[in-house]
Coordinates of C-alpha atoms and ligand atoms in Angstrom, one line a residue:
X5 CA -100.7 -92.9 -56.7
X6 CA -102.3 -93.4 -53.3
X7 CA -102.3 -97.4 -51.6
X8 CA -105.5 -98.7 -50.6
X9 CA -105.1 -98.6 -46.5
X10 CA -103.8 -102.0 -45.3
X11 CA -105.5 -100.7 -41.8
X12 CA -108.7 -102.9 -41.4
X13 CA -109.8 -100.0 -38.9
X14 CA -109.3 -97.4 -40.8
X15 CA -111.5 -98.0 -43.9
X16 CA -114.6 -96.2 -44.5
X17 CA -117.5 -99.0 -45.3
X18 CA -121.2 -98.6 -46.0
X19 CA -122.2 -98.9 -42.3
X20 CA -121.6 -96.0 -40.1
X21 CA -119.1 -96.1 -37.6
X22 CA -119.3 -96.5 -33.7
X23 CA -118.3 -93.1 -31.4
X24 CA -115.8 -96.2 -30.3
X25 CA -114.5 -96.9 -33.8
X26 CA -114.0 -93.6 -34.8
X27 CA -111.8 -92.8 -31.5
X28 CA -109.7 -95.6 -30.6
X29 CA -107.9 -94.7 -34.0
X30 CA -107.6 -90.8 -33.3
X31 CA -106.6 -92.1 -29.1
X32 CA -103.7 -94.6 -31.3
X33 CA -102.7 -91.9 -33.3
X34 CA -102.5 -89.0 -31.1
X35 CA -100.5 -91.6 -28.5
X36 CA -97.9 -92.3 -31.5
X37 CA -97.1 -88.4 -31.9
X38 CA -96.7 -87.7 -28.3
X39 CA -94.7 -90.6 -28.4
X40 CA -92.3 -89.8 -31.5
X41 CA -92.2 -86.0 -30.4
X42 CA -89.2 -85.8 -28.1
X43 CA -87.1 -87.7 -31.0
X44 CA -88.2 -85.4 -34.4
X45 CA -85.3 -83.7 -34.7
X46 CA -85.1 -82.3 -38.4
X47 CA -88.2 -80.9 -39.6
X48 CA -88.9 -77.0 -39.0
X49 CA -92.2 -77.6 -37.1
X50 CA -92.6 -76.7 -33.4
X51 CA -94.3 -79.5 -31.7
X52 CA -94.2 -77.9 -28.0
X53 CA -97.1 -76.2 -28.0
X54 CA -100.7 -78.0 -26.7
X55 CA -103.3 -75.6 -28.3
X56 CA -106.2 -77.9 -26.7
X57 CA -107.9 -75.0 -24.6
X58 CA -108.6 -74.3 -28.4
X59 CA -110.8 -77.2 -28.5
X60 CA -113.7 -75.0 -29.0
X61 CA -113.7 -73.7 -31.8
X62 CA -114.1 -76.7 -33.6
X63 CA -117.6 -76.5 -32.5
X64 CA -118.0 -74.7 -35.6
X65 CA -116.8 -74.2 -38.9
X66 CA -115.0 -71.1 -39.7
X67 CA -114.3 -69.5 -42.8
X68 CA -112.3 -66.3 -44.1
X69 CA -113.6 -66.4 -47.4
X70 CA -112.2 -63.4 -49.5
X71 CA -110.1 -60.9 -48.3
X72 CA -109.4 -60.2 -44.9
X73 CA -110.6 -56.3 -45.2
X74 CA -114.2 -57.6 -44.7
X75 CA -116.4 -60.7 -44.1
X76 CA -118.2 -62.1 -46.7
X77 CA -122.0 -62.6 -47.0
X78 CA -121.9 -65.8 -44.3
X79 CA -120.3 -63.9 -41.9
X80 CA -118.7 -67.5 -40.1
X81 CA -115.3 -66.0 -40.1
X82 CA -112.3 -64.8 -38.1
X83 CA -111.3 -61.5 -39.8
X84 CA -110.7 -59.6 -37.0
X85 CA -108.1 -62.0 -35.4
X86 CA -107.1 -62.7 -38.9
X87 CA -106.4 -58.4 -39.5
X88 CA -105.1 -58.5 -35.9
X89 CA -102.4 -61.3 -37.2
X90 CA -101.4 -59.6 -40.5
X91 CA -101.1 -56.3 -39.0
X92 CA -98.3 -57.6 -36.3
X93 CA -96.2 -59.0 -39.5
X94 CA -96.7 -56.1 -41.2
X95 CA -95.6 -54.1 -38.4
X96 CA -92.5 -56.7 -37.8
X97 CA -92.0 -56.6 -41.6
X98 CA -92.2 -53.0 -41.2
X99 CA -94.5 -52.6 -44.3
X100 CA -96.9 -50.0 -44.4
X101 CA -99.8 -50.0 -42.1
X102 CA -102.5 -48.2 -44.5
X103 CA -101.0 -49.9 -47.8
X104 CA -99.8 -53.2 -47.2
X105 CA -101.9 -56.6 -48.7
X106 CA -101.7 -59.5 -46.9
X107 CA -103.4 -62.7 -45.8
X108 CA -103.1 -66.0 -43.9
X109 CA -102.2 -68.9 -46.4
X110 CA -102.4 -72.4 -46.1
X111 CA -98.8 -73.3 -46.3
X112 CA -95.3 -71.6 -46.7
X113 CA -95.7 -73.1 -50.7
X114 CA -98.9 -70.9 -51.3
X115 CA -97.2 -67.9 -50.1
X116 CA -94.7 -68.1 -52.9
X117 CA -97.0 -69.1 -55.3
X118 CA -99.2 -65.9 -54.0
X119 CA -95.4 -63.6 -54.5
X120 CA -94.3 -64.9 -57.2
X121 CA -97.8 -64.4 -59.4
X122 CA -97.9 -60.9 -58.4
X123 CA -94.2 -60.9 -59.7
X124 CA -95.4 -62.5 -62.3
X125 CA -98.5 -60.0 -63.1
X126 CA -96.1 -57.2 -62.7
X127 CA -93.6 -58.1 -65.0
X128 CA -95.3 -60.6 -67.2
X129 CA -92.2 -61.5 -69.9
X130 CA -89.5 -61.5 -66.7
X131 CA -87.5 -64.7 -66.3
X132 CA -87.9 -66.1 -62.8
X133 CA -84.6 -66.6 -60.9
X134 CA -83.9 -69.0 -57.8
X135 CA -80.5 -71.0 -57.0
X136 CA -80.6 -74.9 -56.3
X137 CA -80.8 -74.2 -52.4
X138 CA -84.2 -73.0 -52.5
X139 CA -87.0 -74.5 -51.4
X140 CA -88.6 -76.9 -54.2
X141 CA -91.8 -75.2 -54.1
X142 CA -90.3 -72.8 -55.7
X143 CA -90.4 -75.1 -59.2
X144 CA -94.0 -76.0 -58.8
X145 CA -94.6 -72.5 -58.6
X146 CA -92.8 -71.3 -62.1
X147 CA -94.4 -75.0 -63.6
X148 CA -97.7 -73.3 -62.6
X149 CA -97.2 -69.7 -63.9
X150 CA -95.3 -70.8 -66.9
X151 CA -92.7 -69.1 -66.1
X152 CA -88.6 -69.2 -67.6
X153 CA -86.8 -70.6 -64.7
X154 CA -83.7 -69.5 -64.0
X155 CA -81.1 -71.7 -61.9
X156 CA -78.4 -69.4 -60.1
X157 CA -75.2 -70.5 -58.6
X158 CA -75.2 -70.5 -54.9
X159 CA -72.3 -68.7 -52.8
X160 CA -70.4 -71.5 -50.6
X161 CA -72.7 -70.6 -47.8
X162 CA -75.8 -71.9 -49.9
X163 CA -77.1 -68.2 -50.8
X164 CA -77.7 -67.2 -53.9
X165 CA -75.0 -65.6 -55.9
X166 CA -74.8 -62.0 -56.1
X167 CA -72.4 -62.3 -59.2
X168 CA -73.8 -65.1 -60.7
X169 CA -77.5 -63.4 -60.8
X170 CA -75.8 -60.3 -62.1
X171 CA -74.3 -62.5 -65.1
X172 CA -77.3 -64.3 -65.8
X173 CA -79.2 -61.0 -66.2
X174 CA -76.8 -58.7 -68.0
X175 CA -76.5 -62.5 -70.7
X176 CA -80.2 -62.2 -70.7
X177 CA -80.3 -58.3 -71.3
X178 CA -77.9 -58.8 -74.0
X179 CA -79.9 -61.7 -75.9
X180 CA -82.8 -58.9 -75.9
X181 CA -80.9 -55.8 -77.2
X182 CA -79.5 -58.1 -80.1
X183 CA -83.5 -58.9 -80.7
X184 CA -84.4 -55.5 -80.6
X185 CA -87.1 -56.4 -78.0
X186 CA -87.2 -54.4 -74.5
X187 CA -85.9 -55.7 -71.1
X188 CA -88.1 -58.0 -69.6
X189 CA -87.1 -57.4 -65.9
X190 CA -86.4 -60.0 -63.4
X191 CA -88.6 -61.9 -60.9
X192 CA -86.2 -63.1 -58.1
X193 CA -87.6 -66.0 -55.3
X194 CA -84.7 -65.4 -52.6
X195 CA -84.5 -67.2 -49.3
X196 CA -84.0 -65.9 -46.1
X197 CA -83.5 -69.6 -44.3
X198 CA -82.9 -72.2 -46.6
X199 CA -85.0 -75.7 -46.1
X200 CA -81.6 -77.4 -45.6
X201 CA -78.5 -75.2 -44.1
X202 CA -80.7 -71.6 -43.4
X203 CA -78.7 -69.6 -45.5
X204 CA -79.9 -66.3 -46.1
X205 CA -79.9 -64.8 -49.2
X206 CA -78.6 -60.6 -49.6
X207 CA -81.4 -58.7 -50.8
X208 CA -80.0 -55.7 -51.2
X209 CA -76.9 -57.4 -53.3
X210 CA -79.7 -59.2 -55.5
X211 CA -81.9 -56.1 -56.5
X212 CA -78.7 -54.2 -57.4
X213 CA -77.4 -57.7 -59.2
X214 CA -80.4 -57.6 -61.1
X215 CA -80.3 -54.0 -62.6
X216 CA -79.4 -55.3 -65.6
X217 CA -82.8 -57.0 -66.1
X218 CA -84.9 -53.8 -65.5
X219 CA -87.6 -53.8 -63.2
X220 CA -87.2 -56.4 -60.5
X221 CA -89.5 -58.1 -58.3
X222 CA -88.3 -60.0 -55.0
X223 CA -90.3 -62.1 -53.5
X224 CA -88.6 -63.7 -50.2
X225 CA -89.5 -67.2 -48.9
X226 CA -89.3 -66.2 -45.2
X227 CA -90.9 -69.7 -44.3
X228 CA -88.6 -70.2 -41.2
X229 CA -86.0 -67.6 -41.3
X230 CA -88.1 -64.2 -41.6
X231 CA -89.1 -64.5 -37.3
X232 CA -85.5 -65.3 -37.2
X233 CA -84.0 -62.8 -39.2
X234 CA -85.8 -60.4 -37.1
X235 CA -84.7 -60.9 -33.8
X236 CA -81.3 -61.8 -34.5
X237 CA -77.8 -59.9 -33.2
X238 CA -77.1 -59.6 -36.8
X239 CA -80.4 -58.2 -38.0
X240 CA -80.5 -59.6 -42.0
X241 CA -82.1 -57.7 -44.5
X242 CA -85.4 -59.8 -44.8
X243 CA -88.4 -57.2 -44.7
X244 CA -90.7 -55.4 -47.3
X245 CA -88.5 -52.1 -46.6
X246 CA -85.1 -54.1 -46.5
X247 CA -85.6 -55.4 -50.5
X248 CA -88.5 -57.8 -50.4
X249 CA -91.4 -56.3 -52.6
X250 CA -93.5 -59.6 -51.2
X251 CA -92.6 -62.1 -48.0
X252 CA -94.1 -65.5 -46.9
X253 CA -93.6 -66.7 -43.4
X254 CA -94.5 -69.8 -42.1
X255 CA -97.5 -70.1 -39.4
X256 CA -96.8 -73.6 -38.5
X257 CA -92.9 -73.7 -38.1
X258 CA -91.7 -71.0 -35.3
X259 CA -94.8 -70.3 -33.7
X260 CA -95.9 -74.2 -34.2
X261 CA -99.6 -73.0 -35.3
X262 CA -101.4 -76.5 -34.9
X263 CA -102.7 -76.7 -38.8
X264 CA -100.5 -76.1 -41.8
X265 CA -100.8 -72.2 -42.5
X266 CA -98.7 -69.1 -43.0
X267 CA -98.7 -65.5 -43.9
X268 CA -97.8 -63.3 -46.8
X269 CA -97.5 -59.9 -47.1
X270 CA -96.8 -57.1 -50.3
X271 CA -97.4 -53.8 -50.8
X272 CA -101.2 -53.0 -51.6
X273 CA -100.3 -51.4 -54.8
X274 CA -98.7 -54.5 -56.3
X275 CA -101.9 -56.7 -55.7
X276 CA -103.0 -57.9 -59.3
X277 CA -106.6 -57.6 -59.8
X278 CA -108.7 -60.9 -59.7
X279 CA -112.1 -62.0 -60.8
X280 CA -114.2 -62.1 -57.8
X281 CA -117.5 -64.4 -57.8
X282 CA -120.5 -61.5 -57.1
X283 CA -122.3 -63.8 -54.4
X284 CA -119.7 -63.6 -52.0
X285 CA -119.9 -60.0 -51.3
X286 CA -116.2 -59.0 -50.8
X287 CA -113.4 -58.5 -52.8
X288 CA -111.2 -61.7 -53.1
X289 CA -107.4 -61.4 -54.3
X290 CA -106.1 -64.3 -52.2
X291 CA -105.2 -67.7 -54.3
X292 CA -107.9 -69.4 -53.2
X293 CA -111.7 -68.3 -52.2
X294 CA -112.6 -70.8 -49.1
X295 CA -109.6 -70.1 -46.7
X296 CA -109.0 -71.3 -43.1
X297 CA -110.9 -69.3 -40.3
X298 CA -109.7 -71.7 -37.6
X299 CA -106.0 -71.1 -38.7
X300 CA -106.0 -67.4 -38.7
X301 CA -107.8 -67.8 -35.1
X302 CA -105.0 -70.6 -34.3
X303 CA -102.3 -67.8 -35.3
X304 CA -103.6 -64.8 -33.4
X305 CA -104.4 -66.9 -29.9
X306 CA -100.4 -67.7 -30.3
X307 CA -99.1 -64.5 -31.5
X308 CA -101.7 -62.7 -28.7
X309 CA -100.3 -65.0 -26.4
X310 CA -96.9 -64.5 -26.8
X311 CA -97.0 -61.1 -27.5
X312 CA -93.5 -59.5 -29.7
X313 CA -91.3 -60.2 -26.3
X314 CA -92.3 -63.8 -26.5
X315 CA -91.5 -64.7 -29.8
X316 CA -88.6 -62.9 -29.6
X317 CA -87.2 -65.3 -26.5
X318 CA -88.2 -68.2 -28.7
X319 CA -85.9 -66.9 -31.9
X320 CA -83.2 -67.0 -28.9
X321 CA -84.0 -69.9 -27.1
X322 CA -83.8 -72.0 -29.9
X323 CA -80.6 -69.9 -31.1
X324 CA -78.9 -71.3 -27.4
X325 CA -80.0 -74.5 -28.6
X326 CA -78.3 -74.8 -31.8
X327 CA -75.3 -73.0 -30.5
X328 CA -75.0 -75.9 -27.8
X329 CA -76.1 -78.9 -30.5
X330 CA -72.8 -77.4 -32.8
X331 CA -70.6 -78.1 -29.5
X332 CA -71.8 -81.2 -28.7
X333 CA -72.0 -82.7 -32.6
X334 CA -68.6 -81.2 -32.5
X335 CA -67.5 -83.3 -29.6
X336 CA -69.3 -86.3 -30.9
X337 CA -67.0 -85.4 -34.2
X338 CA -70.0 -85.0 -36.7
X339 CA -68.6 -82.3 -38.6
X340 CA -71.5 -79.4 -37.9
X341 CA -71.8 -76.6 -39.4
X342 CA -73.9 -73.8 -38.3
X343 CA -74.6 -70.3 -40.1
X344 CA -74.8 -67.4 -38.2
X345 CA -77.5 -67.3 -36.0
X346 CA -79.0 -70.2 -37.8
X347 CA -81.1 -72.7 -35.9
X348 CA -80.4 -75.4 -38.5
X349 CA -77.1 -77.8 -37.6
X350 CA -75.9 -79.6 -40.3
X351 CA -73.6 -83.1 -39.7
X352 CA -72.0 -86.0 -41.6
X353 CA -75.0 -87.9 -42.6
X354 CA -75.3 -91.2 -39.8
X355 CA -76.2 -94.4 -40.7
X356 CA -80.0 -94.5 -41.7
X357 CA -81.4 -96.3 -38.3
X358 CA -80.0 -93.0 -36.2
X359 CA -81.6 -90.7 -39.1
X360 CA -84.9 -92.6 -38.7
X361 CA -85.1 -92.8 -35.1
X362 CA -84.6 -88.8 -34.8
X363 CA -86.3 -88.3 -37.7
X364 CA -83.4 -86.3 -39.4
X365 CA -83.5 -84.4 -42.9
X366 CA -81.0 -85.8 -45.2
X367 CA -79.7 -85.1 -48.7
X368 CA -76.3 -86.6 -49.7
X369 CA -73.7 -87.1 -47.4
X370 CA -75.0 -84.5 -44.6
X371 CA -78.0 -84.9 -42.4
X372 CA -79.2 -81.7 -40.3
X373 CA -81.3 -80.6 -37.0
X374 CA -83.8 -77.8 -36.4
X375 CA -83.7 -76.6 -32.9
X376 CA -87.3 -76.2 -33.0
X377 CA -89.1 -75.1 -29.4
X378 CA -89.7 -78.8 -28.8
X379 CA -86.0 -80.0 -29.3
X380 CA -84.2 -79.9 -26.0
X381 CA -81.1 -80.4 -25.1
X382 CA -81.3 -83.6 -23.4
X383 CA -82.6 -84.9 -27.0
X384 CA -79.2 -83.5 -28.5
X385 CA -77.2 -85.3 -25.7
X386 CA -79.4 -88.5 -26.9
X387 CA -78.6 -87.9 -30.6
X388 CA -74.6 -87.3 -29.9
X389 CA -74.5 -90.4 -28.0
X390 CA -75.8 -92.6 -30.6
X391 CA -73.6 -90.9 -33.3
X392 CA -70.6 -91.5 -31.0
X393 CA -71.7 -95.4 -30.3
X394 CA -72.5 -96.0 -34.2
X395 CA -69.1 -94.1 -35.0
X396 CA -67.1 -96.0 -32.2
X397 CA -68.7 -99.4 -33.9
X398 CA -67.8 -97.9 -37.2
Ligands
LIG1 C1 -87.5 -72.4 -46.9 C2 -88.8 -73.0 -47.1 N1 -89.7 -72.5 -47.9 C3 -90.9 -73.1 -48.1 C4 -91.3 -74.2 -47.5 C5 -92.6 -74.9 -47.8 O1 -93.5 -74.6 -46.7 P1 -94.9 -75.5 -46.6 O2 -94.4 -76.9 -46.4 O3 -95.6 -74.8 -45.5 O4 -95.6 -75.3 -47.9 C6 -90.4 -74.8 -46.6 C7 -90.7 -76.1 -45.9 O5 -90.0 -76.6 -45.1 C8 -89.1 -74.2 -46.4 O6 -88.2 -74.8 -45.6

């Protein structure tokens, strides 16, 4: 699956290397990412943020093996800064203080996957229904726990379908009472954000959709749109006492945590049990057993540094920044559309050079921006201009 490097000076031999030929390939790539950054355009990761005076910690490996509730028997973690981090969402998510679970993941994906098997423990013969704008994680997920998936219409706006959930359930409900077997619930992965437009799913409309089912579990991939949803004019429901019985949230998108990571959060009492290995000396419900320290510590020197009022300028900072990329793609007669208080900008797909040179998401016949931190306007100007030349030479 993987090509043998064609980089002469990047393959490992016998010999070890030189301090020189182990940097001048980190100096060449780190001068390639500075270089590209101004021009990524379409991917939900903030690249403004220099977390060097971090350096550091890399003078040591961390690990938050286990639970975050206590250290394990090696004691080389960052729990506290990890409990400081998981208390702030739960406080944002406006979960329980006392009774909420939660833990820093290693990507948005393992957040679902984490939601979606306590779904999944909780209502073991439930279905598991998305709609075809959700993120694609989603599938690996259900692959994994064997689970029926479910594919719900979306609404015109790309959210899932109220209605259509309702039909798919009450068609489902019907199948069982005709088998004389009980109803098997409903396990629904809703989006507040969506990869490609950021639509945002109703929570409260899907739980009551889904009565039919029975017992319902909602898990709700927050990846970008959860730190949006909350500091938006129109306040979403999003949040563990809005619908969502379990949330994942992205570390590395909004807040632009420098390694792949994110949160998730559920109510205590929904945690499954899980087998814990006896030698590690603390209880362990997470997905994995060896998790990140230096990502939860990545996370909190953000979050602490930022504090609520920062991330909240952010959310609207990069809200005046989409609002001004829909006039200008408007002007330069690219078609945008923009949800409400969305950050994502969606436009008539350009001609593949301008896609690769701003490194734009595509998928059919529209392309789209993120107004991450790191996208400024000046970039948008740049992007508008070559859409107008290309469309002028058209
Ligand atoms: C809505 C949504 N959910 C989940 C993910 C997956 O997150 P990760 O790449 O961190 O696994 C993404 C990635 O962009 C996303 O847009």
């Amino acid at each position: 699956m993987s090509d043998p490097t064609s980089r002469r000076d990047l393959i490992i031999g016998e010999a070890p290397g030189t301090d020189e030929q182990v940097h001048a390939p980190v100096r060449e790539l780190l001068a390639r990412l500075h270089r590209q950054k101004p021009r990524v355009l379409g991917f939900p990761t903030d690249l403004a943020n220099d977390f060097s005076e971090a350096g550091a910690l890399l003078s040591m490996l961390t690990n938050n093996a286990g639970d975050p509730a206590r250290s394990d028997a090696a004691g080389n973690d960052t729990k506290p800064m990890e409990r400081a981090v998981i208390a702030w969402f739960t406080a944002l998510a406006e979960g329980d203080p006392h009774r909420t679970y939660g833990y820093v993941t290693g990507s948005g994906s393992e957040g679902i996957l984490f939601g979606l098997y306590t779904g999944r423990r909780r209502l073991p013969r439930a279905p598991l229904y998305t709609c075809a704008e959700a993120h694609y994680s989603i599938r690996k997920a259900a692959c994994l726990l064997r689970m029926d998936l479910v594919e719900v219409a979306c609404r015109a706006d790309g959210s899932m379908d109220p209605d259509a959930l309702h039909a798919a359930c009450r068609a489902r409900r019907r199948r069982d009472t005709l088998t004389g077997r009980r109803p098997r619930g409903a396990v629904i992965a809703a989006t507040v954000g969506s990869t490609i437009r950021g639509a945002v799913d109703d929570l409260p409309a899907l739980r009551a959709a889904a009565a039919p089912a029975g017992a319902v579990h909602l898990h709700n991939d927050a990846a970008l749109g959860g730190l949006i949803a909350a500091f938006s004019p129109s306040r979403p429901a999003w949040n563990l006492d809005q619908g969502a019985d379990s949330l994942s949230i992205s570390g590395h998108k909004l807040l632009g945590c420098p390694v792949p990571c994110g949160i998730v959060l559920t109510p205590a009492r929904l945690v499954a049990p899980a087998p814990v290995g006896a030698y590690l000396g603390t209880d362990d419900h997470t997905l994995g057993c060896s998790r990140s320290g230096l990502a939860a510590a990545l996370l909190w020197m953000r979050l602490r540094r930022l504090g609520t009022s920062g991330v909240r300028d952010l959310v609207h900072h990069c809200q005046d920044t989409a609002a001004y990329a829909h006039t200008a793609l408007t002007q330069a007669q690219a078609h945008p559309e923009r949800l409400p208080d969305a950050i994502t900008v969606t436009f008539d797909r350009p001609p593949q050079e301008i896609s690769a040179r701003w490194h734009l998401a595509t998928q059919g016949g529209r392309a789209h921006l993120i107004t991450m931190p790191h996208v400024t306007r000046h970039a948008v100007d740049a992007l508008c201009a070559d859409l107008t030349r290309t469309g002028r030479n058209r």
